[in-house]
mmCIF file of N, CA, C and O in Angstrom:
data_model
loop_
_atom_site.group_PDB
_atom_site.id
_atom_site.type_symbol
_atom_site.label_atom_id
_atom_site.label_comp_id
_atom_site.label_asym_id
_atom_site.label_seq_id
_atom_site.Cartn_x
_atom_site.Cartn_y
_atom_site.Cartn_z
ATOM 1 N N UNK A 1 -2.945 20.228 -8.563
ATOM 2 C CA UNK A 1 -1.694 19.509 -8.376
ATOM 3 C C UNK A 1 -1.600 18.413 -9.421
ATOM 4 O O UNK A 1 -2.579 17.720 -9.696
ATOM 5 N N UNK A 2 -0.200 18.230 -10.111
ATOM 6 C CA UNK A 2 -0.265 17.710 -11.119
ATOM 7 C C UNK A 2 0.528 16.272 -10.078
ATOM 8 O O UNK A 2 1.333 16.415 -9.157
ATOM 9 N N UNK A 3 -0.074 14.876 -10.657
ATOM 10 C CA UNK A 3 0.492 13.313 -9.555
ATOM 11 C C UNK A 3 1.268 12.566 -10.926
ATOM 12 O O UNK A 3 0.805 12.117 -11.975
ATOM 13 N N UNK A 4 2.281 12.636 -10.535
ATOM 14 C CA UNK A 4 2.676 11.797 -11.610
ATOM 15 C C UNK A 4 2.214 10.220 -12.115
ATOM 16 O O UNK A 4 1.805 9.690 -11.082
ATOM 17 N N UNK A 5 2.127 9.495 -12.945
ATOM 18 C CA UNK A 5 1.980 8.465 -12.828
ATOM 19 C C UNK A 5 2.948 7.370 -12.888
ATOM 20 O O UNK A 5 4.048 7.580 -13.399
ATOM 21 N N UNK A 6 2.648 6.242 -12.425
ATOM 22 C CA UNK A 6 3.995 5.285 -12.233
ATOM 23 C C UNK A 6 3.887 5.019 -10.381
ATOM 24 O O UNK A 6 3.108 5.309 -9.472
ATOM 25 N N UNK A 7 5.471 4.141 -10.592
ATOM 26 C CA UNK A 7 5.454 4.022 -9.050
ATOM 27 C C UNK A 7 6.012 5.096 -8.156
ATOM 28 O O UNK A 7 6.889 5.951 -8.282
ATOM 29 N N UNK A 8 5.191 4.742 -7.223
ATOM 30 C CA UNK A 8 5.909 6.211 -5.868
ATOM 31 C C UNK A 8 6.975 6.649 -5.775
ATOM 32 O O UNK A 8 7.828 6.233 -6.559
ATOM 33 N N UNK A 9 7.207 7.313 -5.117
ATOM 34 C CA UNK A 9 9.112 7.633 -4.919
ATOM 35 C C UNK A 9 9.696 6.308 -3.625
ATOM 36 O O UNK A 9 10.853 6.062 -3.284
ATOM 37 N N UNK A 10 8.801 5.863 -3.295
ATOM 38 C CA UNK A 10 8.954 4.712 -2.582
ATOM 39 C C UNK A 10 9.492 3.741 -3.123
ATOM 40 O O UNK A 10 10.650 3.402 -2.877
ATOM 41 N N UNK A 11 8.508 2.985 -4.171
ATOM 42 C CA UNK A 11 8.837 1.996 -5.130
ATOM 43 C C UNK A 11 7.555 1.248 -4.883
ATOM 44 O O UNK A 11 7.499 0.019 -4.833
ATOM 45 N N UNK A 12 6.621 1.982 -4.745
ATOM 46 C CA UNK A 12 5.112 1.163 -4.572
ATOM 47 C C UNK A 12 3.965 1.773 -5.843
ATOM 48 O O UNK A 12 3.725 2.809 -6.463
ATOM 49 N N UNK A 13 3.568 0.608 -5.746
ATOM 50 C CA UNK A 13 2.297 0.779 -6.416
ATOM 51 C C UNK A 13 1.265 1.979 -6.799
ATOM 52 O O UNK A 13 0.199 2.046 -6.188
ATOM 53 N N UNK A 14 1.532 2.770 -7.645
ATOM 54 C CA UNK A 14 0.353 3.698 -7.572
ATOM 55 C C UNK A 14 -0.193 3.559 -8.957
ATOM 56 O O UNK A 14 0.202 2.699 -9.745
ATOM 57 N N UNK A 15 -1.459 4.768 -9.314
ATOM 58 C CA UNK A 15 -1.749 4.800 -10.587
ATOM 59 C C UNK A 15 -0.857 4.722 -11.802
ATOM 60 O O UNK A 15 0.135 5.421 -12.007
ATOM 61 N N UNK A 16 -1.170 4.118 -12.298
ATOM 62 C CA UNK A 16 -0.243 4.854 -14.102
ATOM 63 C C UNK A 16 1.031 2.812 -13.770
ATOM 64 O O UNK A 16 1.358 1.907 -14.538
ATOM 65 N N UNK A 17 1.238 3.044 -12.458
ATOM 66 C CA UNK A 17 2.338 1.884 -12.316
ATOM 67 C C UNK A 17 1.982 0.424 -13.297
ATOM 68 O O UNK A 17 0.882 -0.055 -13.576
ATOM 69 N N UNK A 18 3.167 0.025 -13.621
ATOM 70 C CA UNK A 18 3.166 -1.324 -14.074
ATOM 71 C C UNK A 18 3.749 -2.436 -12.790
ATOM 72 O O UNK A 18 4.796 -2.442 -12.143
ATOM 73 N N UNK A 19 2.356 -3.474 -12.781
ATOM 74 C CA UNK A 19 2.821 -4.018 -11.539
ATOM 75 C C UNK A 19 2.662 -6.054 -11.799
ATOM 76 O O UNK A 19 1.696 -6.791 -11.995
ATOM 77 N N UNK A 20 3.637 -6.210 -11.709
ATOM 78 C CA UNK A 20 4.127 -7.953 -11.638
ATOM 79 C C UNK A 20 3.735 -8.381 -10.270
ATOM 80 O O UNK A 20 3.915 -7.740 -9.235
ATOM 81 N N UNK A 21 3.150 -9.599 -10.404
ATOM 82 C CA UNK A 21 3.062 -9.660 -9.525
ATOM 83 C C UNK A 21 2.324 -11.391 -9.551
ATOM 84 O O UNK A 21 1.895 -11.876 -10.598
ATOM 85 N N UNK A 22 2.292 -12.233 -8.039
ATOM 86 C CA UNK A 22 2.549 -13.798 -8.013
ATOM 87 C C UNK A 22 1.082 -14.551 -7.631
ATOM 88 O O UNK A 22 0.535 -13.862 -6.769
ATOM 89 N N UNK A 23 0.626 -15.203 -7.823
ATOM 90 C CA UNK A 23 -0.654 -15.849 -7.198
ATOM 91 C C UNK A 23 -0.290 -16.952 -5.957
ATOM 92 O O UNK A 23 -0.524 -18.158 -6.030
ATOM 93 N N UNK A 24 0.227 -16.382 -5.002
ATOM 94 C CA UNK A 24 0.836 -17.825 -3.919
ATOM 95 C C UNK A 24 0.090 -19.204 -4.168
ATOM 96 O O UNK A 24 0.702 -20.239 -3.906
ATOM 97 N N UNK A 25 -0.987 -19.252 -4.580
ATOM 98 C CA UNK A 25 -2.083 -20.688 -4.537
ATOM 99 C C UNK A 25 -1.597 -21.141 -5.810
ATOM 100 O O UNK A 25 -0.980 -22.206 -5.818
ATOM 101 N N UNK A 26 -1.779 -20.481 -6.953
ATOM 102 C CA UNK A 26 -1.742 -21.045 -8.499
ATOM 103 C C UNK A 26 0.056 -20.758 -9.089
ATOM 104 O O UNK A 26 0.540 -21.530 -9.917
ATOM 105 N N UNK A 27 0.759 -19.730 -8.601
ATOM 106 C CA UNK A 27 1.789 -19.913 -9.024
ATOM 107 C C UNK A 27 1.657 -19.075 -10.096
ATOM 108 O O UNK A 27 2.722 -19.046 -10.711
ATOM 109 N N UNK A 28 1.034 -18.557 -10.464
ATOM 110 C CA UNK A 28 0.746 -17.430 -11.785
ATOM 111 C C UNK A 28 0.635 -16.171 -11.828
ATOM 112 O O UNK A 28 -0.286 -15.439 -11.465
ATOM 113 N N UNK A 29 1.862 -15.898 -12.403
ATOM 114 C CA UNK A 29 2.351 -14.809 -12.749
ATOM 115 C C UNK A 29 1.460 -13.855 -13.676
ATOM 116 O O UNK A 29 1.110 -14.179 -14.811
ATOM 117 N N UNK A 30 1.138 -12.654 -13.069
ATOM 118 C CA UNK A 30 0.593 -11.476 -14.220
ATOM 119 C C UNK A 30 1.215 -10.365 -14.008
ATOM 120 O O UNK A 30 1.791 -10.049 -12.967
ATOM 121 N N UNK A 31 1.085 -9.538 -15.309
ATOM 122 C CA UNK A 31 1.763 -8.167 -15.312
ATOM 123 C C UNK A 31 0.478 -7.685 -15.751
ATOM 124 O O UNK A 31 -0.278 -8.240 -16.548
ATOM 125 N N UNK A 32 0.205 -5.902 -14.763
ATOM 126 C CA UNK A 32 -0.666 -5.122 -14.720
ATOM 127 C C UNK A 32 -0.753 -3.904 -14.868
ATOM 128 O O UNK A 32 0.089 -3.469 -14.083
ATOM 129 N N UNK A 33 -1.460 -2.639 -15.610
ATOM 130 C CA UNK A 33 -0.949 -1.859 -15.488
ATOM 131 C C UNK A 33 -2.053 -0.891 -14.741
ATOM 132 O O UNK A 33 -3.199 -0.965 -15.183
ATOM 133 N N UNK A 34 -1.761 0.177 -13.444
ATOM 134 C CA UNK A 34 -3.070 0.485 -12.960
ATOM 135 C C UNK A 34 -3.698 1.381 -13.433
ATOM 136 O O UNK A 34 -3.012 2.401 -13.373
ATOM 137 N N UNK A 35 -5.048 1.640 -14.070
ATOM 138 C CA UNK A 35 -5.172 2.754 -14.803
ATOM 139 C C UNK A 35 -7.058 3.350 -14.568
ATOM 140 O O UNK A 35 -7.890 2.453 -14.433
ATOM 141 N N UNK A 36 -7.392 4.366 -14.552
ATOM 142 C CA UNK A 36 -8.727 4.577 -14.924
ATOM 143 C C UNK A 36 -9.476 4.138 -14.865
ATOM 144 O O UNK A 36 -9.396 3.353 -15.810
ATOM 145 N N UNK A 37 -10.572 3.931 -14.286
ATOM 146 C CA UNK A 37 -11.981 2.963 -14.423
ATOM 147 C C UNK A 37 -12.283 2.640 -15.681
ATOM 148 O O UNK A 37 -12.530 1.527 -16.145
ATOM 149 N N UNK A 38 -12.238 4.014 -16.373
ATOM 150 C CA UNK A 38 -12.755 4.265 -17.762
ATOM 151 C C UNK A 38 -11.755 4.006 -18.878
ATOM 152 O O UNK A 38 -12.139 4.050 -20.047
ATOM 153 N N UNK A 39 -10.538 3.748 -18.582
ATOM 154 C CA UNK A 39 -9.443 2.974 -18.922
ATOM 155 C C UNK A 39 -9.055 1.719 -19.141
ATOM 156 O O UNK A 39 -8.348 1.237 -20.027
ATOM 157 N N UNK A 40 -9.776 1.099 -17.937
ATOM 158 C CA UNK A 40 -10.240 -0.383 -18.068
ATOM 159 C C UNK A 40 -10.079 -1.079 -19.249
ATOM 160 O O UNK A 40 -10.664 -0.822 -20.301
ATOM 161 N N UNK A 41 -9.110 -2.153 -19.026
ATOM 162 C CA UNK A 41 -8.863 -3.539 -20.212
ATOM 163 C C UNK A 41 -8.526 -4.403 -19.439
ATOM 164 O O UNK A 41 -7.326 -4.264 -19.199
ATOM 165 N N UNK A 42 -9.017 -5.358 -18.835
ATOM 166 C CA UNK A 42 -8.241 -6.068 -18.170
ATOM 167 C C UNK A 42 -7.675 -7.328 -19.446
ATOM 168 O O UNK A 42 -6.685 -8.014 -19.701
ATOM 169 N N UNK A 43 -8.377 -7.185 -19.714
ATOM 170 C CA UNK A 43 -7.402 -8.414 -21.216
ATOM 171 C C UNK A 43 -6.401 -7.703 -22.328
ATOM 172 O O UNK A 43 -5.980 -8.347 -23.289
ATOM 173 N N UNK A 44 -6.047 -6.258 -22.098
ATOM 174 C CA UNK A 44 -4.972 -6.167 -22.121
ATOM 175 C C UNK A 44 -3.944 -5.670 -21.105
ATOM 176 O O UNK A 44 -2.973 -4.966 -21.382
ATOM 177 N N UNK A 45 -4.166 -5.972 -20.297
ATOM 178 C CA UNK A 45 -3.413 -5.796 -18.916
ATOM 179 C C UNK A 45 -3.885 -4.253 -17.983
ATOM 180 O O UNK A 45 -3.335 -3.785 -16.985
ATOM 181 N N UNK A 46 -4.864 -3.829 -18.605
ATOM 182 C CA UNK A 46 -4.865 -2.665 -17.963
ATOM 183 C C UNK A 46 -5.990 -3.028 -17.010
ATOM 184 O O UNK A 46 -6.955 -3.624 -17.488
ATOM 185 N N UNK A 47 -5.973 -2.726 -15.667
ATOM 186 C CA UNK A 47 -6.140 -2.915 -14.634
ATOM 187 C C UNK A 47 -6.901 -1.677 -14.144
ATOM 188 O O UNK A 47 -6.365 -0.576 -14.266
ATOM 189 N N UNK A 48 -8.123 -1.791 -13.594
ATOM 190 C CA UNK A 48 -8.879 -0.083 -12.887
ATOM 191 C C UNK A 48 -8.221 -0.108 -11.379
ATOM 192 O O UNK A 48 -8.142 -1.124 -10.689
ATOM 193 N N UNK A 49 -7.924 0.742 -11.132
ATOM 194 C CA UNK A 49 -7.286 1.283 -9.442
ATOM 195 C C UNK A 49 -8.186 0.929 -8.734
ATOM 196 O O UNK A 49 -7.931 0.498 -7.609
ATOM 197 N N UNK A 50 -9.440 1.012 -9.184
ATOM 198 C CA UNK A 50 -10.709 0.496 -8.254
ATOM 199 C C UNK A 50 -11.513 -0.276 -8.031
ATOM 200 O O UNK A 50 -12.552 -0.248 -7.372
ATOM 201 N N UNK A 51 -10.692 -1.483 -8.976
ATOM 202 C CA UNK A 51 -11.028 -2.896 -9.148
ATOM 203 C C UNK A 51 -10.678 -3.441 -7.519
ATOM 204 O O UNK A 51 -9.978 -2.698 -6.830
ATOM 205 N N UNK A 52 -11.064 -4.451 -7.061
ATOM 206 C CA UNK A 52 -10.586 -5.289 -5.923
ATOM 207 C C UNK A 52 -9.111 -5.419 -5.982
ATOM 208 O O UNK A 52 -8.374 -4.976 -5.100
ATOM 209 N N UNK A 53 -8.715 -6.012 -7.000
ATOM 210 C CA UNK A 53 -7.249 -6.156 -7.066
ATOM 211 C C UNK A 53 -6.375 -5.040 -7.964
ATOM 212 O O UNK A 53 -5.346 -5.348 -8.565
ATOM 213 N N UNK A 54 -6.848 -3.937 -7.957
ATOM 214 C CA UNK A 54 -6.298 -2.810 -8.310
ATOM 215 C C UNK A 54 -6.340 -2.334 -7.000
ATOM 216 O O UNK A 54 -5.213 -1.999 -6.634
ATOM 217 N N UNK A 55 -7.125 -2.188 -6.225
ATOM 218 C CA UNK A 55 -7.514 -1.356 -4.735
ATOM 219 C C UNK A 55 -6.361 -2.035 -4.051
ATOM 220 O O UNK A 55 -5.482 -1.413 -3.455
ATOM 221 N N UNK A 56 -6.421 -3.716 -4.199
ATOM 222 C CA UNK A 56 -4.963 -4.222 -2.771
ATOM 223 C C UNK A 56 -4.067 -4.051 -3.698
ATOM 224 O O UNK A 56 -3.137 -3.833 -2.920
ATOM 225 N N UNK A 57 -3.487 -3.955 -4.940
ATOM 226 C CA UNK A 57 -1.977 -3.408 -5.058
ATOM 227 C C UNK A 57 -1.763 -2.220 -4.738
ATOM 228 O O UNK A 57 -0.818 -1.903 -4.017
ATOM 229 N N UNK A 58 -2.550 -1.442 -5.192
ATOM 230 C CA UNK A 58 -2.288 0.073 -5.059
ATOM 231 C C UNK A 58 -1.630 0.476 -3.576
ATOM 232 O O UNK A 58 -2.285 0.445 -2.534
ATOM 233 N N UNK A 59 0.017 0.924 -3.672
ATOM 234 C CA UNK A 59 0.356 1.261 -2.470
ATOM 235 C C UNK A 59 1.208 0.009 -2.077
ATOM 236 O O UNK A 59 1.899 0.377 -1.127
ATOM 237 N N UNK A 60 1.395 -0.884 -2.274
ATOM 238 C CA UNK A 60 2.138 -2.087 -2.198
ATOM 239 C C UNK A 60 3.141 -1.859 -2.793
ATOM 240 O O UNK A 60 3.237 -0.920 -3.583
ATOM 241 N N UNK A 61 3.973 -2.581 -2.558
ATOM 242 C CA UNK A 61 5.868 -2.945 -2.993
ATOM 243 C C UNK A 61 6.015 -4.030 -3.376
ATOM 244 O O UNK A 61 5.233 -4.978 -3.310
ATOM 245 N N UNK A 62 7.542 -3.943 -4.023
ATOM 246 C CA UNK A 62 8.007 -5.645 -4.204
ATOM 247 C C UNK A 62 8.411 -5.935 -2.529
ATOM 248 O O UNK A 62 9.014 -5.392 -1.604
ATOM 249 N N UNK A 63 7.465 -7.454 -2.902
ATOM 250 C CA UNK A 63 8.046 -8.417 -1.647
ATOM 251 C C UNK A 63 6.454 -8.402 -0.555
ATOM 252 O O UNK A 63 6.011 -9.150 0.317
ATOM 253 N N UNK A 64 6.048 -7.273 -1.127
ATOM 254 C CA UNK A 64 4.526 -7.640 -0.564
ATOM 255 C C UNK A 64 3.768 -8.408 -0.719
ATOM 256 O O UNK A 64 3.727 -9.194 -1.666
ATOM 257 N N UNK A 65 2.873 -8.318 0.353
ATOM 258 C CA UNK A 65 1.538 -9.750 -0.343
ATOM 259 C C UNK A 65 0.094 -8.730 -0.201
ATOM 260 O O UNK A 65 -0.297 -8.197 0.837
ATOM 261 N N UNK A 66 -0.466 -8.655 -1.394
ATOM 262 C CA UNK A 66 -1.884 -7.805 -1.296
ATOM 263 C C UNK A 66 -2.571 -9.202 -1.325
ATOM 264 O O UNK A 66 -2.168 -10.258 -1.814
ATOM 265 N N UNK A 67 -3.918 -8.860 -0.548
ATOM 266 C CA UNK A 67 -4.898 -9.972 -0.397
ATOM 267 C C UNK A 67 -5.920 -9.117 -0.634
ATOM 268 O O UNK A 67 -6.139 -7.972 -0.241
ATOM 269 N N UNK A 68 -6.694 -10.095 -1.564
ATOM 270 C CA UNK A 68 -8.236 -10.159 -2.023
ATOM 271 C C UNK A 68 -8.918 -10.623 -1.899
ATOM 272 O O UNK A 68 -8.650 -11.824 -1.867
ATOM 273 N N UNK A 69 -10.287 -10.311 -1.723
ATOM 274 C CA UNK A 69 -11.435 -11.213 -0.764
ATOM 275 C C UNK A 69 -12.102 -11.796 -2.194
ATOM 276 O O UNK A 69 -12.874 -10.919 -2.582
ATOM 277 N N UNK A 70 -12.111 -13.001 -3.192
ATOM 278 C CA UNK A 70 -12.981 -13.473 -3.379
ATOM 279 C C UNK A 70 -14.258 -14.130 -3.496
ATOM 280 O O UNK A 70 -15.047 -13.906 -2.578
ATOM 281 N N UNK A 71 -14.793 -15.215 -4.819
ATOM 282 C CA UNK A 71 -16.315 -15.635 -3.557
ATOM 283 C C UNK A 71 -15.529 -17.348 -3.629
ATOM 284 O O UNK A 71 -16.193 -18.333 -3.305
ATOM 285 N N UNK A 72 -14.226 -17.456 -4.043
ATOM 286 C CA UNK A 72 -13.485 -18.364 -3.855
ATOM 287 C C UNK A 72 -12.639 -18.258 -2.788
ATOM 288 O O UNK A 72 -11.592 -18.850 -3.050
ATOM 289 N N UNK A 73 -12.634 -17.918 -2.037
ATOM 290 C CA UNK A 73 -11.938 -17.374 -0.790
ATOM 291 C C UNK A 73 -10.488 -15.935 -0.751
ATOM 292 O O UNK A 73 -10.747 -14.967 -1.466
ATOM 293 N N UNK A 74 -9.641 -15.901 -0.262
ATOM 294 C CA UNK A 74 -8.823 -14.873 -0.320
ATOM 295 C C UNK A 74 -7.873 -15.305 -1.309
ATOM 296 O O UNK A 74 -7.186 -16.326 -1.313
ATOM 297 N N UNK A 75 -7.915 -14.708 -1.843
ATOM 298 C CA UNK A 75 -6.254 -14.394 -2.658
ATOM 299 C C UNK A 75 -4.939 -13.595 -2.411
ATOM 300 O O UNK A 75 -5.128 -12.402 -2.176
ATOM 301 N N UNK A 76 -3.897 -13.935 -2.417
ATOM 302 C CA UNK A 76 -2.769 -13.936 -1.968
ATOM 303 C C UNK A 76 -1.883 -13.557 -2.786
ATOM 304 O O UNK A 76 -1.050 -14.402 -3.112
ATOM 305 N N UNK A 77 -1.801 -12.405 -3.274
ATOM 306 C CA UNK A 77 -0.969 -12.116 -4.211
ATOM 307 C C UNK A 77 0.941 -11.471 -3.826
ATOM 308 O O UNK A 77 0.986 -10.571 -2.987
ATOM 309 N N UNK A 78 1.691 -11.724 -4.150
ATOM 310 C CA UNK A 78 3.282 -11.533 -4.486
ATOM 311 C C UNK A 78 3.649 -10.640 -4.916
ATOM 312 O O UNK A 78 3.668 -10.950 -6.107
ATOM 313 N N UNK A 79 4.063 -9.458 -4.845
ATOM 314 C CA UNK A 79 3.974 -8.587 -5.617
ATOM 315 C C UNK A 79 5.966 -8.789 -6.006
ATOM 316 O O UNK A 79 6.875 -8.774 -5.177
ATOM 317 N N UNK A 80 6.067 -8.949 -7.443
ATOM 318 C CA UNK A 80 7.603 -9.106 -7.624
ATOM 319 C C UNK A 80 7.912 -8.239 -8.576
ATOM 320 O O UNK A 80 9.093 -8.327 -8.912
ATOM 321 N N UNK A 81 7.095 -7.170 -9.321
ATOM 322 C CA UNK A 81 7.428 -5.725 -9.533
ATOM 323 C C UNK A 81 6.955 -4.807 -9.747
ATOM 324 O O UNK A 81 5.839 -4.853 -10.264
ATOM 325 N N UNK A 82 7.558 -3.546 -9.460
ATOM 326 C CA UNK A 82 6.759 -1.859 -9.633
ATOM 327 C C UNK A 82 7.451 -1.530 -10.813
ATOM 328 O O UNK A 82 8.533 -2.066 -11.051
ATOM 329 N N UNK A 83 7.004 -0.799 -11.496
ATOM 330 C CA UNK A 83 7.238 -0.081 -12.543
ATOM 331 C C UNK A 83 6.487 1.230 -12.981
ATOM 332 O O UNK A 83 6.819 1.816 -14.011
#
């Protein structure tokens, strides 16, 4: 089966997606794109699906909040776009 990449037919988060999104604590905005382990850049925005914060967007929408367990406590992320 061939999965397309990008966002769902929903408008959520999946592989391949470009995803915006808010830091509720810091106010900081990043754009992400979800991709491959072996794909992996996070300094150029590419993001592994199976990163912590690739794992809570994945499947999320705009207007969501994915949370991440840091060793700084949870993070609270905004999600303000799929692509």
């Amino acid at each position: 089966e061939v999965v397309e990449a990008g966002a769902g037919t929903d408008g959520s988060a999946r592989f391949g997606a470009t995803v915006t999104f808010e830091d509720e604590r810091t106010g900081k905005t990043q754009t992400v794109r979800l991709v491959a382990s072996h794909d992996a850049d996070p300094s150029a925005g590419a993001l592994s699906i199976e990163s912590p914060i690739g794992a809570a967007l994945n499947g999320c929408g705009v207007g969501q909040i994915a949370e991440v367990g840091t060793p700084k406590g949870v993070r609270r992320l905004r999600i303000t776009a799929v692509s």
